[in-house]
Every structure is written in C-alpha cells, then in structure tokens.
PDB file of C-alpha atoms in Angstrom:
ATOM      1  CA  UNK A   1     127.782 -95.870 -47.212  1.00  0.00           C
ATOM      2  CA  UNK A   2     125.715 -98.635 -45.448  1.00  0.00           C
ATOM      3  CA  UNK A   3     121.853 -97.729 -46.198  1.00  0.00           C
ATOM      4  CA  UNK A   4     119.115 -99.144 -43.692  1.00  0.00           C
ATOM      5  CA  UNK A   5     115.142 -98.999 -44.433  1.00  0.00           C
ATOM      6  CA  UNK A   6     113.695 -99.690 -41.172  1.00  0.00           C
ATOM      7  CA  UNK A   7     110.054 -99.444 -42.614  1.00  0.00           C
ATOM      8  CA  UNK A   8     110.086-100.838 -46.563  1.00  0.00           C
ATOM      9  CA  UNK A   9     106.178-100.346 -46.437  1.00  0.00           C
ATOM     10  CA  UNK A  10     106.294 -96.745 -46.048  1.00  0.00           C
ATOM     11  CA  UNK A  11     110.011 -95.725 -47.439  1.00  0.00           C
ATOM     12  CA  UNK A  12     109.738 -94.002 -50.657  1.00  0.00           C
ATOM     13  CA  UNK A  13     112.285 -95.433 -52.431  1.00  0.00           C
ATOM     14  CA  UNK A  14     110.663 -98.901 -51.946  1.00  0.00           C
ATOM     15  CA  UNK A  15     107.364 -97.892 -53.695  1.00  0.00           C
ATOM     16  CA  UNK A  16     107.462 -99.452 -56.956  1.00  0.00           C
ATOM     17  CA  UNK A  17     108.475-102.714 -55.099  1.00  0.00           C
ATOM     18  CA  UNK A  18     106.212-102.516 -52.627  1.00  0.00           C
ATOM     19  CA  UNK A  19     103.242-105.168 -53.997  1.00  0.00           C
ATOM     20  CA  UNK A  20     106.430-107.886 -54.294  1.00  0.00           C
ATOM     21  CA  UNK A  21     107.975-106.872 -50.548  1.00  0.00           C
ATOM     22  CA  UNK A  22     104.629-106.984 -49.182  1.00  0.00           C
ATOM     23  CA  UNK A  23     103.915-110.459 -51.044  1.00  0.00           C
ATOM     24  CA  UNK A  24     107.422-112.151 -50.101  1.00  0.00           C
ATOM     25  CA  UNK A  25     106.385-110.657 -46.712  1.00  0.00           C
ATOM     26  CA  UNK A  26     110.284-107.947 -46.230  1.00  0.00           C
ATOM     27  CA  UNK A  27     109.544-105.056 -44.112  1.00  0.00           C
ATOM     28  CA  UNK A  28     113.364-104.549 -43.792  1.00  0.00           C
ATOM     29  CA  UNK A  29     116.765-103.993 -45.846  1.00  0.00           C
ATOM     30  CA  UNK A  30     120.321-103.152 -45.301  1.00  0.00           C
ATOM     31  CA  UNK A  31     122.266-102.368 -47.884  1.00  0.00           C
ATOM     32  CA  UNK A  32     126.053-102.894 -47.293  1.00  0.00           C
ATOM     33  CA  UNK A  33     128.608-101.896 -49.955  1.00  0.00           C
ATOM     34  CA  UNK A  34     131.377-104.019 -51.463  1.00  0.00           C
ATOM     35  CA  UNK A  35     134.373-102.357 -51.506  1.00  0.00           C
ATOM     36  CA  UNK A  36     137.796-103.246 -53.164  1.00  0.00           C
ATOM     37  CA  UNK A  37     141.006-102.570 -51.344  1.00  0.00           C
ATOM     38  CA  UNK A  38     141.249 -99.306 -53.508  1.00  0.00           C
ATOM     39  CA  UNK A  39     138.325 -98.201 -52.460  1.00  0.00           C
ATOM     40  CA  UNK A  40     135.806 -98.956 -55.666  1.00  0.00           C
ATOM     41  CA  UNK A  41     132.204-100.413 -55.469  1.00  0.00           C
ATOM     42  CA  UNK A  42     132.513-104.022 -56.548  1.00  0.00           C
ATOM     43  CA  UNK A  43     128.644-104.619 -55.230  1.00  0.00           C
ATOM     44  CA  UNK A  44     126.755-104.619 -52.485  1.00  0.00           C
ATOM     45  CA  UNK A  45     125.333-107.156 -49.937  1.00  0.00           C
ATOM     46  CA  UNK A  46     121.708-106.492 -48.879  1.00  0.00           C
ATOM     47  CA  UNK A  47     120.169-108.161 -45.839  1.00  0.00           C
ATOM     48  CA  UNK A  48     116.296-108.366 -45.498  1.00  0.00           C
ATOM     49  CA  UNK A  49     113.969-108.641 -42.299  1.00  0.00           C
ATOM     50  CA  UNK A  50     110.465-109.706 -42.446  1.00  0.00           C
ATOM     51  CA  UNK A  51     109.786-107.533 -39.408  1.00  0.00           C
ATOM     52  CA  UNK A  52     110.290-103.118 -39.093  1.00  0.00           C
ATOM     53  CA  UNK A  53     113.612-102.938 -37.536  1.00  0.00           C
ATOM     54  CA  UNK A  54     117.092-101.307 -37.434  1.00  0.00           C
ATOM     55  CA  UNK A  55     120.738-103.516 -37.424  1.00  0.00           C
ATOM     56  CA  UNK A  56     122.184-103.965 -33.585  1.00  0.00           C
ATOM     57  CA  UNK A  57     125.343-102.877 -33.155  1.00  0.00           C
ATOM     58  CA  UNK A  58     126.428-106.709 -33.550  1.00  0.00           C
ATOM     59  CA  UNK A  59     124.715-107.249 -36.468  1.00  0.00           C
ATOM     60  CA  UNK A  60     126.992-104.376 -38.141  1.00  0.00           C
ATOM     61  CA  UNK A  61     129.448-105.482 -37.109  1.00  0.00           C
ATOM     62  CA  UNK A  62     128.679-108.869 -38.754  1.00  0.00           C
ATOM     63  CA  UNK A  63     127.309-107.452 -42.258  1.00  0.00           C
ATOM     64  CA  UNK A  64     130.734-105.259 -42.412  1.00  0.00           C
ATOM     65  CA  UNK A  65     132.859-108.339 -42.231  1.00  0.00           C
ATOM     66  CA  UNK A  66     130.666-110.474 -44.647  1.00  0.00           C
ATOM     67  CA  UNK A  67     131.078-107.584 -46.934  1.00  0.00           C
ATOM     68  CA  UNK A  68     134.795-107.969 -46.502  1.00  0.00           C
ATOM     69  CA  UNK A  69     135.159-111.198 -47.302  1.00  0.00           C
ATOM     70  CA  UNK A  70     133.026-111.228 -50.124  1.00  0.00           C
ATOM     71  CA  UNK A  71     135.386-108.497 -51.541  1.00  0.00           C
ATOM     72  CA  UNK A  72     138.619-110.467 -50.860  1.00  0.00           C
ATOM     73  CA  UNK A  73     136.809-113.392 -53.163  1.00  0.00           C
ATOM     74  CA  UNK A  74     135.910-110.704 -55.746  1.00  0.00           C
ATOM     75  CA  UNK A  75     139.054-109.418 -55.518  1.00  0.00           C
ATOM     76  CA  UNK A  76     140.906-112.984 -55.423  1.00  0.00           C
ATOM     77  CA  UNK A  77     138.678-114.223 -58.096  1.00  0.00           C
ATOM     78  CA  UNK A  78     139.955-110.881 -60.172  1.00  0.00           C
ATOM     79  CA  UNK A  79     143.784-111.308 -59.940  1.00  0.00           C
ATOM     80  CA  UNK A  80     143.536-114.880 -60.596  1.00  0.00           C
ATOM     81  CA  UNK A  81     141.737-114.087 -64.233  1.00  0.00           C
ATOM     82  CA  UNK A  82     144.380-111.290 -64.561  1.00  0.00           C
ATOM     83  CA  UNK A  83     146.212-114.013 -64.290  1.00  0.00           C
ATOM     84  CA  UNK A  84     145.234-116.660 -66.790  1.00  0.00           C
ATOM     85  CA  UNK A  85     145.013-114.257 -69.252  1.00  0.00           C
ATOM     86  CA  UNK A  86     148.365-113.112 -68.348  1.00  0.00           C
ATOM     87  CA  UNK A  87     149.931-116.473 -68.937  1.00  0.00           C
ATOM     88  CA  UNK A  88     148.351-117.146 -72.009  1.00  0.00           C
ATOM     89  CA  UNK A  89     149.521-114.213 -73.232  1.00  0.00           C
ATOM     90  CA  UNK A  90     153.017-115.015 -72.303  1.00  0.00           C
ATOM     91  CA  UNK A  91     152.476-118.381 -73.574  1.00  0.00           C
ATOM     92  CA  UNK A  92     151.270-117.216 -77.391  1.00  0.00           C
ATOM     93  CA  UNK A  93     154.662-114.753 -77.343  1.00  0.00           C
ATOM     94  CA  UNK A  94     157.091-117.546 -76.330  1.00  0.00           C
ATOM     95  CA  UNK A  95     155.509-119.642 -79.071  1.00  0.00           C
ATOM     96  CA  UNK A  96     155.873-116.770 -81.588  1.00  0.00           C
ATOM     97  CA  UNK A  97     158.968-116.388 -80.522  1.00  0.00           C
ATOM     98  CA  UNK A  98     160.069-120.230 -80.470  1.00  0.00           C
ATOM     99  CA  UNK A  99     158.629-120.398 -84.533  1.00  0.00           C
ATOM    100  CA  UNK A 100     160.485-117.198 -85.367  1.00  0.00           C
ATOM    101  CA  UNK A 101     163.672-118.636 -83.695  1.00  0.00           C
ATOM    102  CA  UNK A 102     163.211-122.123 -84.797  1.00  0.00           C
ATOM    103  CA  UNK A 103     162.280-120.754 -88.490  1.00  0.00           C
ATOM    104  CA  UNK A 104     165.095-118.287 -89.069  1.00  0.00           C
ATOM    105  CA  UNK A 105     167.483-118.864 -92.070  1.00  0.00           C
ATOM    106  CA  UNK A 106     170.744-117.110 -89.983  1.00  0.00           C
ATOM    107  CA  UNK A 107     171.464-118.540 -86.565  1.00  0.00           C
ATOM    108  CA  UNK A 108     170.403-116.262 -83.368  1.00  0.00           C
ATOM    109  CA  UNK A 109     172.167-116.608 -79.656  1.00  0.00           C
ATOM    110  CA  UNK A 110     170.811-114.779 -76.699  1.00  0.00           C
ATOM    111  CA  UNK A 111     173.269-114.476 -73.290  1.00  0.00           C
ATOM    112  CA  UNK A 112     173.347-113.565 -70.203  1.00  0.00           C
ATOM    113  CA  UNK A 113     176.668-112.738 -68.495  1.00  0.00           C
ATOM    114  CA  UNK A 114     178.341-113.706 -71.762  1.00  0.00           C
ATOM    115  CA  UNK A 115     176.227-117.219 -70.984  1.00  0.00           C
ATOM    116  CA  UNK A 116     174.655-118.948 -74.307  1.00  0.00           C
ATOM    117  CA  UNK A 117     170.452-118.593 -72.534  1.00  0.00           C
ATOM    118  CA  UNK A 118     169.160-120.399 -76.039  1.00  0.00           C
ATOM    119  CA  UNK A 119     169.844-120.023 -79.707  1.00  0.00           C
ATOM    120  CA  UNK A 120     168.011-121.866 -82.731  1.00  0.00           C
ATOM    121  CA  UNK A 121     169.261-124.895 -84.235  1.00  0.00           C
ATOM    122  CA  UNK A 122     170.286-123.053 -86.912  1.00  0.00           C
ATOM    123  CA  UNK A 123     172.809-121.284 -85.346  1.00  0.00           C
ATOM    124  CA  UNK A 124     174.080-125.349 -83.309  1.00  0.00           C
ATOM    125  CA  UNK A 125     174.299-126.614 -87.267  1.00  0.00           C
ATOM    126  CA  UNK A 126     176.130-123.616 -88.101  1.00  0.00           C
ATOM    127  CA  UNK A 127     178.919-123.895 -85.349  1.00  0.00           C
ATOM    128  CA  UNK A 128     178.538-128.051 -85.554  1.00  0.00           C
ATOM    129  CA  UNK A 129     176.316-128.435 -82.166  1.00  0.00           C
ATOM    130  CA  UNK A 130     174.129-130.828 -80.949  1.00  0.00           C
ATOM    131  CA  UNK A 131     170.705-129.513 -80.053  1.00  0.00           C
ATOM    132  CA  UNK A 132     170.889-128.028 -76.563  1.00  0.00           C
ATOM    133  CA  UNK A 133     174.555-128.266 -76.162  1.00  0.00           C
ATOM    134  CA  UNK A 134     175.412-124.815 -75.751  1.00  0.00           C
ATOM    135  CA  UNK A 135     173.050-124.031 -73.363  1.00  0.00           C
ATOM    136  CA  UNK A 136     174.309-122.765 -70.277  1.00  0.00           C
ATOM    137  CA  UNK A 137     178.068-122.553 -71.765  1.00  0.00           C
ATOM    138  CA  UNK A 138     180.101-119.837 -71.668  1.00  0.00           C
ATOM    139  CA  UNK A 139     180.027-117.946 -75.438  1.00  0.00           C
ATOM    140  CA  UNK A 140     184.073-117.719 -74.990  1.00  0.00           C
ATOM    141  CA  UNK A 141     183.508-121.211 -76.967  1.00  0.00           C
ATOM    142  CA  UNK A 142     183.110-119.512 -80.354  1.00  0.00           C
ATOM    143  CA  UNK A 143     186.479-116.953 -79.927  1.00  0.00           C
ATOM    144  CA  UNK A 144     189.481-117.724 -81.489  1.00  0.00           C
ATOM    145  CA  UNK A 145     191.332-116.409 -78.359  1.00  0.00           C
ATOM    146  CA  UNK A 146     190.789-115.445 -74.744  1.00  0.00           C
ATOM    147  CA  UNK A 147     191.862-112.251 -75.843  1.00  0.00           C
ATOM    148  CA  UNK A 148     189.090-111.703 -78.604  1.00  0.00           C
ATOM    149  CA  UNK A 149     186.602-112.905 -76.591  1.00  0.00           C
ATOM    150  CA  UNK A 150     187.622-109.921 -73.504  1.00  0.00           C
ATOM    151  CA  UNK A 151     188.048-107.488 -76.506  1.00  0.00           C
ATOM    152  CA  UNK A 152     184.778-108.229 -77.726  1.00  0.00           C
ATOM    153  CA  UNK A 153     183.179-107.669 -74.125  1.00  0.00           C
ATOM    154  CA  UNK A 154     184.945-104.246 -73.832  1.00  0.00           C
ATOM    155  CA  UNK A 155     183.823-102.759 -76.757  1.00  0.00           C
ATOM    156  CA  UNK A 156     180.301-104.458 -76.841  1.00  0.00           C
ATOM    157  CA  UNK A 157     179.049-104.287 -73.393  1.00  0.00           C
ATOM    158  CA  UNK A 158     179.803-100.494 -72.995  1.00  0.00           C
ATOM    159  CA  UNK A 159     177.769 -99.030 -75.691  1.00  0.00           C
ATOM    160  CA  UNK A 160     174.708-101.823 -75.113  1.00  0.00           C
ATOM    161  CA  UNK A 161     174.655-100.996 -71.182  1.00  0.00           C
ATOM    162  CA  UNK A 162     173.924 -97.403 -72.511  1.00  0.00           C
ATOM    163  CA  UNK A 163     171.133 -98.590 -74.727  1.00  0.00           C
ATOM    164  CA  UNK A 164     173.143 -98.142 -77.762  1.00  0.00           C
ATOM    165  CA  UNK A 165     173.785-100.871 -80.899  1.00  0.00           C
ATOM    166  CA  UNK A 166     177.064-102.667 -81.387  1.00  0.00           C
ATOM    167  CA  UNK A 167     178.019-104.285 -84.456  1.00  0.00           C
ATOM    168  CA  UNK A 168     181.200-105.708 -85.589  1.00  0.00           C
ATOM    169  CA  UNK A 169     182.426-108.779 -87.997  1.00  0.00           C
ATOM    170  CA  UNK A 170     184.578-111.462 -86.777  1.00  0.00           C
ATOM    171  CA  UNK A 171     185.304-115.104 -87.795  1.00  0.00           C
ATOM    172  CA  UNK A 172     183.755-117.283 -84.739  1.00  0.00           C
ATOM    173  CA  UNK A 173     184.862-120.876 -83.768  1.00  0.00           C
ATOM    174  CA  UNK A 174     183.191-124.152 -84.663  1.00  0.00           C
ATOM    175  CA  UNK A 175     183.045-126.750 -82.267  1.00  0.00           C
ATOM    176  CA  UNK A 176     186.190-128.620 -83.834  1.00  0.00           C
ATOM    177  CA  UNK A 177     188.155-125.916 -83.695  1.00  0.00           C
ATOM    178  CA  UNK A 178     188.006-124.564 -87.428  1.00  0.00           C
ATOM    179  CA  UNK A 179     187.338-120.500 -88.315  1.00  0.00           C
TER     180      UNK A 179
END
C-alpha cells in the first residue's frame, strides 16, 4: 500500500524526525512499496517534496512504474546470485565426482542409450583404450556377441526402468578382441 504524508510537519508519525525534515527543509513523502512478482516486500521507494502536497495522478503513475523496475533489478539481481551459487555448486560436484572417477581402483562406465557418456581411465586401461576413445561409442564394443549384448539389454533395462538393481557377471571384450 502506497502511503502519502501531505503535511510531514504536523503528521504524527513524522515526529521524532521532525527537527532533521524541518532542517533538510521535506514537508512531503510518498512511500511506494517494492514488490516481487510473488507478491513480497523487497523495499520501498520514498519520494520527498520540500513543499505540503499530495502525488497527481501522473506522478503515480510514474512512482508505480519506478517501483517496478526497481523490482525487476532486485529480482534480476536475485536469480542471477541464485545462479552463481548454483554453478559453483555444480562445479564442486563434477569435480568430486571427476577425483572419485579418476581415483577409483575398478573401472566405472556410465551410458546413455547403451552409449559409453564417460568412464575413468581405469576402466580404458582395463579394456586396452586410449583416453577418450570410447566416448560416444556404442557399449556393444565390449560383448562377445550381438546376441549377448541384446540379452544383456533385455534383462537389464527392464528391472532398472522400474527403479530396481541389476547385477550379473560376464566376461567383456578388450579392444583386440581377447575375453
């Protein structure tokens, strides 16, 4: 709620002010609040007069929209914090993650659509890959068989789609070809 003192000289609320107002020579405020897109107080912009008067319809209109934009900057200036701090969240757990994968004594994969995503180098020595190599590439590479590998998927992917474990042993494929 806008709130306009016509008269700070003889408003109540302006009393303990008044030797200051009177000094800096304000004999009017309007008080417009700040408000967020969800409707919360983020501050208020206060416009003083040095004469006894009331806003024109114009000048409302004016103090409304100042108070707008000044929330869109609050609000801006907000998200964008969110933001950064956000990030470098994200950017601490990838390089937890990265020293937990890098660091690991058994080789990990992650796919996507059956689709190598990244693994450690652990798991490239292990199979007899060059750093980076099986990214992107289909895991089919470390089946014995077209077969296994379609087995595999059947019996895997059902029980994981339904949030459930898998686990089976197999002997996978090295790059040259050797179980």
């Amino acid at each position: 709620t806008r709130i306009v003192v016509e008269d700070i000289d003889s408003h109540p609320d302006w009393l303990a002010w008044r030797e200051l107002t009177r000094a800096e020579g304000l004999r009017a405020c309007w008080s417009q609040p700040i408000l967020s897109s969800a409707g919360k107080v983020l501050g208020t912009l206060a416009v003083y007069y040095r004469t006894s008067r009331s806003p024109a319809a114009d000048e409302v209109q004016v103090v409304e929209l100042m108070a707008s934009l000044a929330a869109i900057c609050m609000e801006r200036g907000e998200a964008e914090e969110a933001l950064r701090v956000q990030e470098e969240q994200t950017r601490l757990l990838l390089a937890e993650h990265e020293t937990i994968l890098n660091n690991a004594m058994v080789g990990i994969v992650y796919l996507k659509h059956r689709r190598v995503v990244s693994c450690n180098r652990r798991l490239e020595k292990i199979f007899g890959y060059e750093p980076g190599e099986l990214i992107g590439e289909s895991s089919e590479r470390f089946y014995a068989s077209r077969e296994t590998f379609e087995a595999i998927g059947e019996q895997a992917y059902r029980p994981m789609g339904e949030n459930s474990s898998f686990s089976t042993e197999l002997m996978l494929k090295h790059k040259d070809g050797s179980v």
